[in-house]
Coordinates of C-alpha atoms in Angstrom, one line a residue:
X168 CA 0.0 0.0 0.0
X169 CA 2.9 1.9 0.7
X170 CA 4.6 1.8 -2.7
X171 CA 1.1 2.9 -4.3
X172 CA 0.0 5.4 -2.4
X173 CA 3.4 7.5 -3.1
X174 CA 3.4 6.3 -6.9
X175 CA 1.3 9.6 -8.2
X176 CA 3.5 12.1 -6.5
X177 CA 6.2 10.9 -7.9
X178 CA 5.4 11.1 -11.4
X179 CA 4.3 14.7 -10.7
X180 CA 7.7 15.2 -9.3
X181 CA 9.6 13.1 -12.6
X182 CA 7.2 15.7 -15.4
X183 CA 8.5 18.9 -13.0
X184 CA 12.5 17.6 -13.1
X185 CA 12.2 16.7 -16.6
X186 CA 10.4 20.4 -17.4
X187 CA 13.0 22.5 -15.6
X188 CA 16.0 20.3 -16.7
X189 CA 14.5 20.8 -20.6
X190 CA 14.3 24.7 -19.7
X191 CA 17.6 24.4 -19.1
X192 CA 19.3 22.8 -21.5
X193 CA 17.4 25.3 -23.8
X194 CA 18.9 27.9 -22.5
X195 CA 22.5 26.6 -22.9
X196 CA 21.6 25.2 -26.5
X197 CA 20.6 28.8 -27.2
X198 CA 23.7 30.5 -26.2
X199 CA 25.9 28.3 -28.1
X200 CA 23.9 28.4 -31.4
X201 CA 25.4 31.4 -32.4
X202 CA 28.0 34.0 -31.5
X203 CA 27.5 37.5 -30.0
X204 CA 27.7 40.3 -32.2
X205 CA 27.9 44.0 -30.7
X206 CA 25.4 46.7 -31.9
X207 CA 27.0 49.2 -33.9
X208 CA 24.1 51.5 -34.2
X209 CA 21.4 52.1 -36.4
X210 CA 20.4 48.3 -36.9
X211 CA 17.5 47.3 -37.9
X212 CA 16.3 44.4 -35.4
X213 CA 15.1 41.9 -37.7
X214 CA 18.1 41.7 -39.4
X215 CA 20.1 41.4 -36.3
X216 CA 21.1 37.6 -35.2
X217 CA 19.7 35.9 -32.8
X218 CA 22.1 36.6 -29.5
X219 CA 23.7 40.4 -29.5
X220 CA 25.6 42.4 -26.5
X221 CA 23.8 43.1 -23.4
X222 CA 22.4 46.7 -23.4
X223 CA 23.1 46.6 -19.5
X224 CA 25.1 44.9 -17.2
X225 CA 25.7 43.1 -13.5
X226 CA 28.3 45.4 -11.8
X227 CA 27.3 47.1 -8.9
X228 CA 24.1 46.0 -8.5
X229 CA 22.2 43.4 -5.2
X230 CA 20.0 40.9 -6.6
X231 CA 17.9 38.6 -5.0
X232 CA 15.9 35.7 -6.0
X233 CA 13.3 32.9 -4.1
X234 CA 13.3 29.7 -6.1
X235 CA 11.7 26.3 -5.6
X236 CA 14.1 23.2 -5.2
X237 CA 13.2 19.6 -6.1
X238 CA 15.7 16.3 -6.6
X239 CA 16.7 15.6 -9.8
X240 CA 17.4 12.2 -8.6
X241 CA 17.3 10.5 -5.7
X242 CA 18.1 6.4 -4.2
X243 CA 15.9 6.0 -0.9
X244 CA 15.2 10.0 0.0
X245 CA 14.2 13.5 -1.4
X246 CA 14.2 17.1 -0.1
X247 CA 11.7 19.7 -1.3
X248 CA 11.4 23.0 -0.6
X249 CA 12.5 26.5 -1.4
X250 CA 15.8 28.5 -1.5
X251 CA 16.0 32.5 -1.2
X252 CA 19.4 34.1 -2.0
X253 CA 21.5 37.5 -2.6
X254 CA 24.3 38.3 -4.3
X255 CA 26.0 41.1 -5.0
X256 CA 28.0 41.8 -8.0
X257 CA 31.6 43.6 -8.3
X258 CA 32.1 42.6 -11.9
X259 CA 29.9 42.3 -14.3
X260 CA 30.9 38.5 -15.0
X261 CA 31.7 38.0 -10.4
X262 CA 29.8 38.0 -7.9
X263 CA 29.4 36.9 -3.9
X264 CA 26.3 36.0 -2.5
X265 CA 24.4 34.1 0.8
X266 CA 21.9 31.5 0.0
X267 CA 19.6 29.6 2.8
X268 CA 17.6 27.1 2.0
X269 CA 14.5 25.0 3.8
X270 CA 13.3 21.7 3.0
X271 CA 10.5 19.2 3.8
X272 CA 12.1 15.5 3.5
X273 CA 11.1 11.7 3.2
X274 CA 12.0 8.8 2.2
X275 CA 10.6 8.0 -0.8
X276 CA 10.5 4.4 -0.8
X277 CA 9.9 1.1 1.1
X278 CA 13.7 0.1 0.3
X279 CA 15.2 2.6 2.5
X280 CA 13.9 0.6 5.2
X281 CA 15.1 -2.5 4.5
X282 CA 18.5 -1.1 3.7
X283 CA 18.7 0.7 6.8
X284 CA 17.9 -2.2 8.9
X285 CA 19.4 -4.8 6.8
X286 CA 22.8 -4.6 9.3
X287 CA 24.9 -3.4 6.7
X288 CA 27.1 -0.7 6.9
X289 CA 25.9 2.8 7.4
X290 CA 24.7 4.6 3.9
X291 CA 25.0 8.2 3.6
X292 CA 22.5 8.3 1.2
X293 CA 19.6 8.1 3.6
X294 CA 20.4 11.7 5.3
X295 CA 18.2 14.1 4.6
X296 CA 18.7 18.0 4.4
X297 CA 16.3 19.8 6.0
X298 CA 18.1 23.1 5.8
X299 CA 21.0 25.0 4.1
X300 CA 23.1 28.1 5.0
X301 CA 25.7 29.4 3.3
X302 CA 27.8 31.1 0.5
X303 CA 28.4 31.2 -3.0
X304 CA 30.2 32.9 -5.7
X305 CA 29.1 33.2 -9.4
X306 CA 30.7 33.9 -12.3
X307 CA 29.1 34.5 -15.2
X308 CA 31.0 34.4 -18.6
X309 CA 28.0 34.4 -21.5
X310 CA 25.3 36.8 -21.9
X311 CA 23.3 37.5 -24.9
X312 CA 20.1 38.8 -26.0
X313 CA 17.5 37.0 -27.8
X314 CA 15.8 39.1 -30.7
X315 CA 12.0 37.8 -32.2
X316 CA 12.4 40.7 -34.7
X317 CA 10.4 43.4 -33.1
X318 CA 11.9 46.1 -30.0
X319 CA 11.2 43.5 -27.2
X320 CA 14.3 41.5 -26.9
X321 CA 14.9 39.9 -23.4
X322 CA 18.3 40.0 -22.2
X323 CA 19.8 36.5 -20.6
X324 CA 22.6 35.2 -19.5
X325 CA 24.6 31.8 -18.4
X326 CA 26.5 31.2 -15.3
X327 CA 28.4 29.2 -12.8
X328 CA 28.9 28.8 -9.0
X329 CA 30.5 27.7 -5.9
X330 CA 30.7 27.6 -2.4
X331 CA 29.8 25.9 0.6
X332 CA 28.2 26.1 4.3
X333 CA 26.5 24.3 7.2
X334 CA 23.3 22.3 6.4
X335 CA 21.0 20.2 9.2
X336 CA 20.2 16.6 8.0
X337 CA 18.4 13.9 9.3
X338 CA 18.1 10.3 9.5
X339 CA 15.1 7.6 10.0
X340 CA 15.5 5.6 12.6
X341 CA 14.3 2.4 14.4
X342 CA 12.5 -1.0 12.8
X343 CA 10.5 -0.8 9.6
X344 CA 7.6 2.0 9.7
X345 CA 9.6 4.1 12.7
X346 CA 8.9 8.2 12.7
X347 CA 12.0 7.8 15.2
X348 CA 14.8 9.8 13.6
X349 CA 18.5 11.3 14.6
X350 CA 19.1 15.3 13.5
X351 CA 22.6 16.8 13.3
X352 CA 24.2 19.9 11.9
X353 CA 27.3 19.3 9.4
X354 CA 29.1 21.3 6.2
X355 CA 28.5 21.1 2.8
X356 CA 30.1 22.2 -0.4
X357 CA 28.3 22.6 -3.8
X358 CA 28.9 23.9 -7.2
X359 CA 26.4 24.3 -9.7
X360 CA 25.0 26.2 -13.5
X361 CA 22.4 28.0 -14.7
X362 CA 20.7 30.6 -16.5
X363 CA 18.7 34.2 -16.0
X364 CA 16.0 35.1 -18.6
X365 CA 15.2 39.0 -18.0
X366 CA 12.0 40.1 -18.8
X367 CA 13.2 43.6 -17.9
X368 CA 16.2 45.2 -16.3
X369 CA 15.1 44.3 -12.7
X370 CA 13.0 41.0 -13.5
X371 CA 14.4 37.7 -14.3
X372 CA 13.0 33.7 -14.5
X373 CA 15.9 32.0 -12.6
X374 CA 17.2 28.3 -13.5
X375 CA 19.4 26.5 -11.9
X376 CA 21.5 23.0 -10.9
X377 CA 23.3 22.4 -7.8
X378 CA 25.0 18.9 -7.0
X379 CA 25.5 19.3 -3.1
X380 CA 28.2 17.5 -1.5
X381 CA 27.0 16.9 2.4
X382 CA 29.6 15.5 5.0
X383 CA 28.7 12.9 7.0
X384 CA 27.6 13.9 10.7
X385 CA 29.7 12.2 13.1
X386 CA 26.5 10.1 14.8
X387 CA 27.4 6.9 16.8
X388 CA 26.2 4.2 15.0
X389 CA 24.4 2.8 17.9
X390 CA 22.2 5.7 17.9
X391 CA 21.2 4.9 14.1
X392 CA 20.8 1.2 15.6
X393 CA 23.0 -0.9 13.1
X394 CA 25.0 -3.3 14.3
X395 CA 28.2 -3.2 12.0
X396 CA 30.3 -2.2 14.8
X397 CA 31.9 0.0 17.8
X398 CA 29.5 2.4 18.7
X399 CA 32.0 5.2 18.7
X400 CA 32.9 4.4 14.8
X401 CA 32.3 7.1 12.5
X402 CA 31.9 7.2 9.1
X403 CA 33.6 9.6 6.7
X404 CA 31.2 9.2 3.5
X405 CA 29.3 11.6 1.7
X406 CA 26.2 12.3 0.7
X407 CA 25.2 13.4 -2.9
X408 CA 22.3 15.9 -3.1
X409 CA 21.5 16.9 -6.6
X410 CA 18.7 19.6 -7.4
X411 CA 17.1 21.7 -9.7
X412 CA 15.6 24.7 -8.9
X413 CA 13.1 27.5 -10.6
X414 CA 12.1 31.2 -9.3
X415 CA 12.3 34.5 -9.8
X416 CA 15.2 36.6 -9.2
X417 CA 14.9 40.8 -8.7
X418 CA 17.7 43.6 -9.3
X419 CA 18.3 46.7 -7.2

């Protein structure tokens, strides 16, 4: 009953991966179909190609942006939820930011139980992040503008990031069907791609992957009751987290 009863959202959640993932992809396919060509003046827009200069740029200028997160895959758990960043630009291709994250989590299927009582050792895969706090910094090194032949031609652009912080995971515990669970604080790094579409200079649809590298929390593995041995043996694995994520970002 189980198995069934989670079956429909997670087709919903397979159609939104695959959607944003496809957004995506378009946006790089788009940038690299062509190369960018600076306005000269006078031009007529519908003979122009299809990615010209930006008309404005990054430098000097806060932006901020609330997106919604979702797995892109997952073995035994997932984490959904929403992220809300800023970041600040010195250059117009570098910038520094702080992004937080929160997250509701489960595991999304009857295996993780039986792997995590199946007295094997401890998998790092079946911590969940319920949180994220940290920073990043983004360099972006394409930008283009798209032209349909007519005055409105939305700006966009194509970049990279990194960094790292603290997140809070946690772990099921107990026999099969247990709410029981352990929650602990550890650091995380992540790096990640995307692309802005701006509908004007201060609005932009925000697209984005981030594969998120969680440590291990140092939790005794009697406490995630395993029996694979001392109870004061850590582990020193990590966890893989990757998401996708879709919002809006704003520029001051």
């Amino acid at each position: 009953m189980r198995t069934l009863k989670r079956s429909m959202p997670h087709r919903v959640a397979r159609l939104t991966r695959a959607a944003l993932l496809g957004a995506l992809s378009c946006g790089f396919l788009l940038a690299s179909s062509q190369p960018a060509h600076a306005l000269q003046g006078g031009e007529d827009p519908s003979t122009l190609p299809v990615l010209i200069d930006k008309r404005y740029g990054n430098e000097g200028k806060l932006q901020a942006y609330l997106l919604f997160s979702t797995p892109l895959t997952g073995k035994f758990t997932e984490s959904n939820g929403g992220i809300l960043g800023v970041n600040y630009n010195f250059l117009d291709w570098l910038g520094v930011g702080l992004v937080g994250g929160i997250f509701a989590t489960d595991e999304i299927s009857v295996v993780a139980d039986e792997v995590r009582q199946s007295g094997r050792a401890p998998l790092p895969d079946l911590f969940r992040m319920q949180w994220m706090a940290g920073a990043d910094v983004t360099f972006t090194p394409l930008y283009g503008r798209v032209s349909f032949a007519s005055e409105y031609n939305p700006a966009f652009d194509l970049f990279v990031l990194v960094g790292g912080g603290l997140t809070g995971v946690e772990r099921t515990v107990g026999p099969v069907g247990s709410t029981d669970s352990v929650s602990e604080t550890t650091g995380y790094a992540n790096a990640g791609f995307g692309t802005r579409f701006h509908f004007v200079d201060f609005l932009a649809l925000r697209i984005e992957y981030r594969h998120i590298l969680m440590f291990e929390p140092d939790i005794p593995q009697g406490e995630l009751n395993i029996n694979t041995g001392p109870d004061d043996a850590p582990s020193t694995a990590l966890t893989n987290v990757q998401q996708i994520q879709l919002g809006f970002q704003v520029m001051f």
